[in-house]
Short mmCIF file of C-alpha atoms and ligand atoms in Angstrom, two decimals:
data_model
loop_
_atom_site.label_atom_id
_atom_site.label_comp_id
_atom_site.label_asym_id
_atom_site.label_seq_id
_atom_site.Cartn_x
_atom_site.Cartn_y
_atom_site.Cartn_z
CA UNK A 1 2.92 -8.43 2.25
CA UNK A 2 3.18 -4.72 1.72
CA UNK A 3 5.86 -3.53 -0.65
CA UNK A 4 8.07 -0.63 0.27
CA UNK A 5 9.04 -0.15 -3.29
CA UNK A 6 11.05 3.02 -2.88
CA UNK A 7 13.81 1.38 -0.87
CA UNK A 8 14.05 -2.21 -2.09
CA UNK A 9 13.38 -1.38 -5.66
CA UNK A 10 15.53 -1.84 -8.65
CA UNK A 11 13.20 -0.11 -11.06
CA UNK A 12 12.26 -1.47 -14.44
CA UNK A 13 10.86 1.44 -16.39
CA UNK A 14 8.12 1.07 -18.96
CA UNK A 15 6.40 3.82 -20.88
CA UNK A 16 3.17 3.74 -18.87
CA UNK A 17 4.18 1.75 -15.80
CA UNK A 18 7.16 1.23 -13.58
CA UNK A 19 8.03 -2.05 -11.86
CA UNK A 20 9.83 -2.33 -8.54
CA UNK A 21 11.13 -5.24 -6.52
CA UNK A 22 9.66 -5.73 -3.04
CA UNK A 23 11.16 -7.59 -0.08
CA UNK A 24 9.36 -10.71 -1.32
CA UNK A 25 11.18 -12.09 -4.40
CA UNK A 26 7.90 -13.52 -5.69
CA UNK A 27 6.08 -10.17 -5.63
CA UNK A 28 6.55 -6.97 -7.64
CA UNK A 29 5.14 -3.49 -7.17
CA UNK A 30 3.59 -1.92 -10.28
CA UNK A 31 3.25 1.85 -10.38
CA UNK A 32 0.86 3.23 -13.03
CA UNK A 33 2.07 6.48 -14.55
CA UNK A 34 0.18 9.40 -16.07
CA UNK A 35 2.21 9.21 -19.26
CA UNK A 36 0.60 8.25 -22.55
CA UNK A 37 2.75 7.38 -25.55
CA UNK A 38 2.01 6.51 -29.15
CA UNK A 39 4.06 5.52 -32.16
CA UNK A 40 6.84 3.85 -30.15
CA UNK A 41 7.06 6.78 -27.77
CA UNK A 42 7.34 9.38 -30.53
CA UNK A 43 4.27 11.11 -29.18
CA UNK A 44 4.18 11.56 -25.42
CA UNK A 45 1.97 13.45 -22.99
CA UNK A 46 1.03 13.34 -19.33
CA UNK A 47 -2.64 13.20 -18.36
CA UNK A 48 -3.39 13.90 -14.71
CA UNK A 49 -5.37 11.00 -13.29
CA UNK A 50 -4.49 8.44 -15.97
CA UNK A 51 -2.33 6.33 -13.65
CA UNK A 52 -5.07 6.16 -11.03
CA UNK A 53 -7.74 5.29 -13.61
CA UNK A 54 -5.67 2.58 -15.30
CA UNK A 55 -4.80 1.02 -11.95
CA UNK A 56 -8.52 0.90 -11.09
CA UNK A 57 -9.54 -0.36 -14.54
CA UNK A 58 -6.94 -3.16 -14.68
CA UNK A 59 -7.84 -4.24 -11.17
CA UNK A 60 -11.56 -4.39 -11.93
CA UNK A 61 -11.01 -6.24 -15.21
CA UNK A 62 -8.65 -8.79 -13.63
CA UNK A 63 -11.22 -9.32 -10.84
CA UNK A 64 -14.04 -9.77 -13.38
CA UNK A 65 -11.88 -12.27 -15.30
CA UNK A 66 -11.04 -14.14 -12.11
CA UNK A 67 -14.76 -14.58 -11.48
CA UNK A 68 -14.91 -16.16 -14.93
CA UNK A 69 -12.13 -18.63 -14.11
CA UNK A 70 -9.22 -16.70 -15.64
CA UNK A 71 -6.34 -15.98 -13.28
CA UNK A 72 -3.88 -13.13 -13.62
CA UNK A 73 -0.70 -11.98 -11.92
CA UNK A 74 -2.67 -9.48 -9.80
CA UNK A 75 -2.33 -9.87 -6.05
CA UNK A 76 -4.08 -6.65 -5.06
CA UNK A 77 -4.37 -2.95 -5.64
CA UNK A 78 -2.56 -1.20 -2.79
CA UNK A 79 -3.12 2.50 -3.34
CA UNK A 80 -4.24 4.99 -5.99
CA UNK A 81 -1.54 4.14 -8.49
CA UNK A 82 0.06 0.98 -7.08
CA UNK A 83 -0.56 -2.74 -7.39
CA UNK A 84 1.19 -5.81 -6.06
CA UNK A 85 1.55 -8.57 -8.64
CA UNK A 86 3.11 -12.03 -8.79
CA UNK A 87 6.48 -12.07 -10.43
CA UNK A 88 6.19 -13.99 -13.67
CA UNK A 89 8.73 -14.85 -16.31
CA UNK A 90 7.29 -12.84 -19.18
CA UNK A 91 7.15 -14.01 -22.78
CA UNK A 92 8.50 -11.06 -24.82
CA UNK A 93 5.25 -10.98 -26.78
CA UNK A 94 2.43 -8.61 -27.48
CA UNK A 95 -0.56 -10.87 -28.01
CA UNK A 96 -3.23 -9.05 -30.01
CA UNK A 97 -6.82 -10.21 -30.47
CA UNK A 98 -9.07 -8.55 -33.01
CA UNK A 99 -12.85 -8.77 -33.37
CA UNK A 100 -13.34 -5.80 -35.69
CA UNK A 101 -10.86 -4.41 -38.23
CA UNK A 102 -8.96 -1.35 -36.94
CA UNK A 103 -5.49 0.11 -36.65
CA UNK A 104 -2.63 -1.87 -38.15
CA UNK A 105 -4.95 -4.61 -39.39
CA UNK A 106 -6.50 -2.06 -41.76
CA UNK A 107 -3.24 -0.50 -42.93
CA UNK A 108 -1.64 -3.92 -43.46
CA UNK A 109 -4.56 -5.55 -45.27
CA UNK A 110 -6.25 -2.56 -46.89
CA UNK A 111 -9.63 -3.05 -45.29
CA UNK A 112 -11.92 -0.44 -43.85
CA UNK A 113 -11.98 0.29 -40.14
CA UNK A 114 -15.10 -1.15 -38.55
CA UNK A 115 -15.32 -4.25 -40.75
CA UNK A 116 -16.59 -7.05 -38.51
CA UNK A 117 -14.25 -10.06 -38.67
CA UNK A 118 -15.81 -13.47 -39.38
CA UNK A 119 -13.81 -14.87 -36.50
CA UNK A 120 -11.39 -13.39 -33.98
CA UNK A 121 -7.84 -12.86 -35.28
CA UNK A 122 -4.90 -13.69 -33.03
CA UNK A 123 -1.59 -11.96 -33.80
CA UNK A 124 1.81 -12.00 -32.13
CA UNK A 125 4.29 -9.14 -32.06
CA UNK A 126 7.79 -9.64 -30.72
CA UNK A 127 8.66 -7.05 -28.09
CA UNK A 128 11.74 -5.40 -29.55
CA UNK A 129 11.94 -1.61 -29.55
CA UNK A 130 14.78 -1.48 -32.09
CA UNK A 131 12.65 -3.41 -34.59
CA UNK A 132 9.42 -1.63 -33.56
CA UNK A 133 7.78 -4.82 -32.26
CA UNK A 134 7.66 -6.83 -35.51
CA UNK A 135 4.71 -9.01 -36.49
CA UNK A 136 5.72 -12.69 -36.15
CA UNK A 137 4.10 -16.07 -36.62
CA UNK A 138 4.27 -19.30 -34.61
CA UNK A 139 7.19 -20.65 -36.63
CA UNK A 140 9.22 -17.46 -36.10
CA UNK A 141 8.71 -17.70 -32.35
CA UNK A 142 9.61 -21.38 -32.14
CA UNK A 143 12.57 -21.03 -34.53
CA UNK A 144 13.99 -18.16 -32.48
CA UNK A 145 13.45 -20.00 -29.21
CA UNK A 146 11.15 -17.27 -27.88
CA UNK A 147 8.70 -19.99 -26.88
CA UNK A 148 7.96 -23.61 -27.66
CA UNK A 149 5.10 -25.21 -29.58
CA UNK A 150 3.82 -26.37 -26.20
CA UNK A 151 3.86 -22.79 -24.88
CA UNK A 152 1.91 -21.60 -27.94
CA UNK A 153 -0.56 -24.45 -27.53
CA UNK A 154 -1.36 -22.95 -24.11
CA UNK A 155 -1.00 -19.26 -24.95
CA UNK A 156 -3.37 -19.22 -27.94
CA UNK A 157 -6.39 -20.89 -26.29
CA UNK A 158 -5.93 -18.76 -23.16
CA UNK A 159 -5.82 -15.60 -25.31
CA UNK A 160 -9.01 -16.65 -27.12
CA UNK A 161 -10.73 -17.47 -23.84
CA UNK A 162 -9.77 -14.04 -22.48
CA UNK A 163 -11.20 -12.47 -25.65
CA UNK A 164 -14.54 -14.29 -25.18
CA UNK A 165 -14.73 -13.18 -21.54
CA UNK A 166 -13.79 -9.57 -22.35
CA UNK A 167 -16.32 -9.38 -25.21
CA UNK A 168 -19.02 -10.44 -22.74
CA UNK A 169 -17.81 -8.05 -20.01
CA UNK A 170 -17.64 -5.02 -22.33
CA UNK A 171 -20.97 -5.87 -24.01
CA UNK A 172 -22.56 -5.67 -20.57
CA UNK A 173 -21.40 -2.04 -20.28
CA UNK A 174 -22.47 -1.18 -23.86
CA UNK A 175 -18.95 -1.14 -25.25
CA UNK A 176 -17.74 -2.97 -28.34
CA UNK A 177 -14.36 -4.66 -27.83
CA UNK A 178 -12.73 -3.98 -31.19
CA UNK A 179 -9.25 -5.30 -30.33
CA UNK A 180 -6.76 -5.48 -27.49
CA UNK A 181 -3.24 -6.45 -26.51
CA UNK A 182 -2.28 -8.69 -23.63
CA UNK A 183 0.92 -10.16 -22.27
CA UNK A 184 1.53 -13.44 -20.46
CA UNK A 185 4.20 -15.08 -18.40
CA UNK A 186 4.89 -18.15 -16.30
CA UNK A 187 4.84 -18.04 -12.51
CA UNK A 188 7.63 -19.83 -10.62
CA UNK A 189 5.42 -22.96 -10.42
CA UNK A 190 5.11 -22.97 -14.22
CA UNK A 191 1.50 -21.72 -14.38
CA UNK A 192 0.76 -19.59 -17.45
CA UNK A 193 -0.71 -16.29 -16.27
CA UNK A 194 -2.23 -13.21 -17.83
CA UNK A 195 0.04 -10.33 -16.76
CA UNK A 196 0.74 -6.68 -17.56
CA UNK A 197 -2.46 -4.63 -17.90
CA UNK A 198 -5.83 -4.43 -19.60
CA UNK A 199 -6.79 -0.76 -19.90
CA UNK A 200 -8.04 1.69 -22.52
CA UNK A 201 -4.33 2.11 -23.36
CA UNK A 202 -4.22 -1.47 -24.60
CA UNK A 203 -7.75 -1.96 -25.99
CA UNK A 204 -9.91 -0.35 -28.65
CA UNK A 205 -13.27 0.30 -27.05
CA UNK A 206 -16.17 1.74 -29.04
CA UNK A 207 -19.14 3.15 -27.18
CA UNK A 208 -22.43 1.55 -28.17
CA UNK A 209 -24.59 4.12 -26.39
CA UNK A 210 -26.27 6.51 -28.78
CA UNK A 211 -23.87 8.62 -30.83
CA UNK A 212 -25.99 8.80 -33.99
CA UNK A 213 -23.89 6.20 -35.76
CA UNK A 214 -20.56 7.96 -35.17
CA UNK A 215 -17.78 5.97 -33.52
CA UNK A 216 -17.13 7.24 -30.03
CA UNK A 217 -13.67 6.10 -28.93
CA UNK A 218 -13.30 5.30 -25.24
CA UNK A 219 -9.61 4.44 -25.51
CA UNK A 220 -6.10 5.65 -26.36
CA UNK A 221 -7.01 6.22 -30.01
CA UNK A 222 -8.26 9.61 -28.72
CA UNK A 223 -4.61 10.42 -28.04
CA UNK A 224 -3.06 8.48 -30.96
CA UNK A 225 -5.34 10.35 -33.37
CA UNK A 226 -5.39 13.72 -31.58
CA UNK A 227 -9.14 13.57 -30.96
CA UNK A 228 -9.09 15.11 -27.48
CA UNK A 229 -8.41 14.30 -23.85
CA UNK A 230 -8.44 10.68 -22.84
CA UNK A 231 -9.47 11.30 -19.24
CA UNK A 232 -13.28 11.64 -19.61
CA UNK A 233 -13.30 8.44 -21.71
CA UNK A 234 -11.18 6.50 -19.20
CA UNK A 235 -13.44 7.78 -16.39
CA UNK A 236 -16.48 6.56 -18.29
CA UNK A 237 -14.96 3.08 -18.71
CA UNK A 238 -13.97 2.97 -15.04
CA UNK A 239 -17.44 4.01 -13.86
CA UNK A 240 -19.27 1.49 -16.05
CA UNK A 241 -16.90 -1.34 -15.10
CA UNK A 242 -17.15 -0.47 -11.40
CA UNK A 243 -20.94 -0.64 -11.59
CA UNK A 244 -20.78 -4.04 -13.32
CA UNK A 245 -18.27 -5.38 -10.80
CA UNK A 246 -20.40 -4.23 -7.86
CA UNK A 247 -23.45 -5.94 -9.40
CA UNK A 248 -21.39 -9.15 -9.40
CA UNK A 249 -20.46 -8.74 -5.72
CA UNK A 250 -16.88 -7.63 -6.40
CA UNK A 251 -15.48 -5.06 -4.00
CA UNK A 252 -14.44 -1.92 -5.87
CA UNK A 253 -12.29 0.95 -4.59
CA UNK A 254 -13.84 4.43 -4.69
P1 TMP B 301 -2.69 -2.11 -33.64
O1 TMP B 301 -3.88 -2.08 -34.53
O2 TMP B 301 -1.96 -0.82 -33.58
O3 TMP B 301 -1.80 -3.28 -33.98
O4 TMP B 301 -3.21 -2.36 -32.15
C1 TMP B 301 -3.99 -3.46 -31.79
C2 TMP B 301 -4.39 -3.35 -30.33
O5 TMP B 301 -3.24 -3.52 -29.51
C3 TMP B 301 -4.99 -2.01 -29.94
O6 TMP B 301 -6.08 -2.25 -29.06
C4 TMP B 301 -3.91 -1.28 -29.22
C5 TMP B 301 -3.05 -2.37 -28.66
N1 TMP B 301 -1.63 -2.03 -28.68
C6 TMP B 301 -0.92 -1.92 -27.49
O7 TMP B 301 -1.49 -2.09 -26.41
N2 TMP B 301 0.41 -1.63 -27.55
C7 TMP B 301 1.07 -1.44 -28.71
O8 TMP B 301 2.26 -1.19 -28.69
C8 TMP B 301 0.33 -1.56 -29.94
C9 TMP B 301 1.00 -1.34 -31.26
C10 TMP B 301 -1.01 -1.86 -29.87
N1 LIG B 302 3.34 1.09 -27.98
C1 LIG B 302 3.02 2.43 -28.45
C2 LIG B 302 3.95 3.42 -27.79
O1 LIG B 302 4.18 3.32 -26.62
C3 LIG B 302 1.68 2.85 -28.01
C4 LIG B 302 0.51 2.31 -28.76
O2 LIG B 302 0.26 2.71 -29.91
O3 LIG B 302 -0.24 1.58 -28.11
O4 LIG B 302 4.43 4.33 -28.40
#
């Protein structure tokens, strides 16, 4: 079904996306915005084209994951900045996977950015703006009733499987997947689904094409660290992913 989000919608506003109801209670409309934020919204800027690029990138990545047996909430991309997705009951969790030390892992543990990790690290952050999304462990989540042991026994292996698939996908386009954040929820039939987005906003992506040993960021660290515009980097990711998807027979929007 096609959503007419403007009329039916009670909007749920996020920093980079906006969610609207449609006339189907099982389906939501996601609108990708041009806004980039960092540091809990302290730093904020609009980048023309970001919403379009992130909509394309998430769609391609979810399609590539689907081909690898990993389902998401995505129903379909409907226009430049809009997507229809299945309504899922979200866990209020930021699920972070790390393959290389960067960002908060380095500041928390005093290790140098770029240190390869002997195995992937899975971290949970509770989504709570007032507390700035605190780091939590399995016991915290179960004790607070955020999720059950059984939920975590499904969430963790799915997160690790997504990491393996994304490492392979990004390696194919000469990009190192340093770390990323995902979110999950349960559909009305109880199925655990990957939801939200996977974009250069939510991943650290280091270019492996020749930069004479210097890290070339193809992600939101360009904005977080004031290194320049994010748009050329997001375009580069979109173009490489689109080429990969086409080579796998996936239809990609122009
Ligand atoms: P971190 O090193 O700042 O904890 O970030 C780890 C990864 O998670 C990185 O790829 C960026 C992503 N991330 C988000 O998508 N949203 C957030 O709010 C934060 C803090 C990180
Ligand atoms: N969650 C942060 C914010 O919106 C962004 C980030 O660092 O990924 O401010």
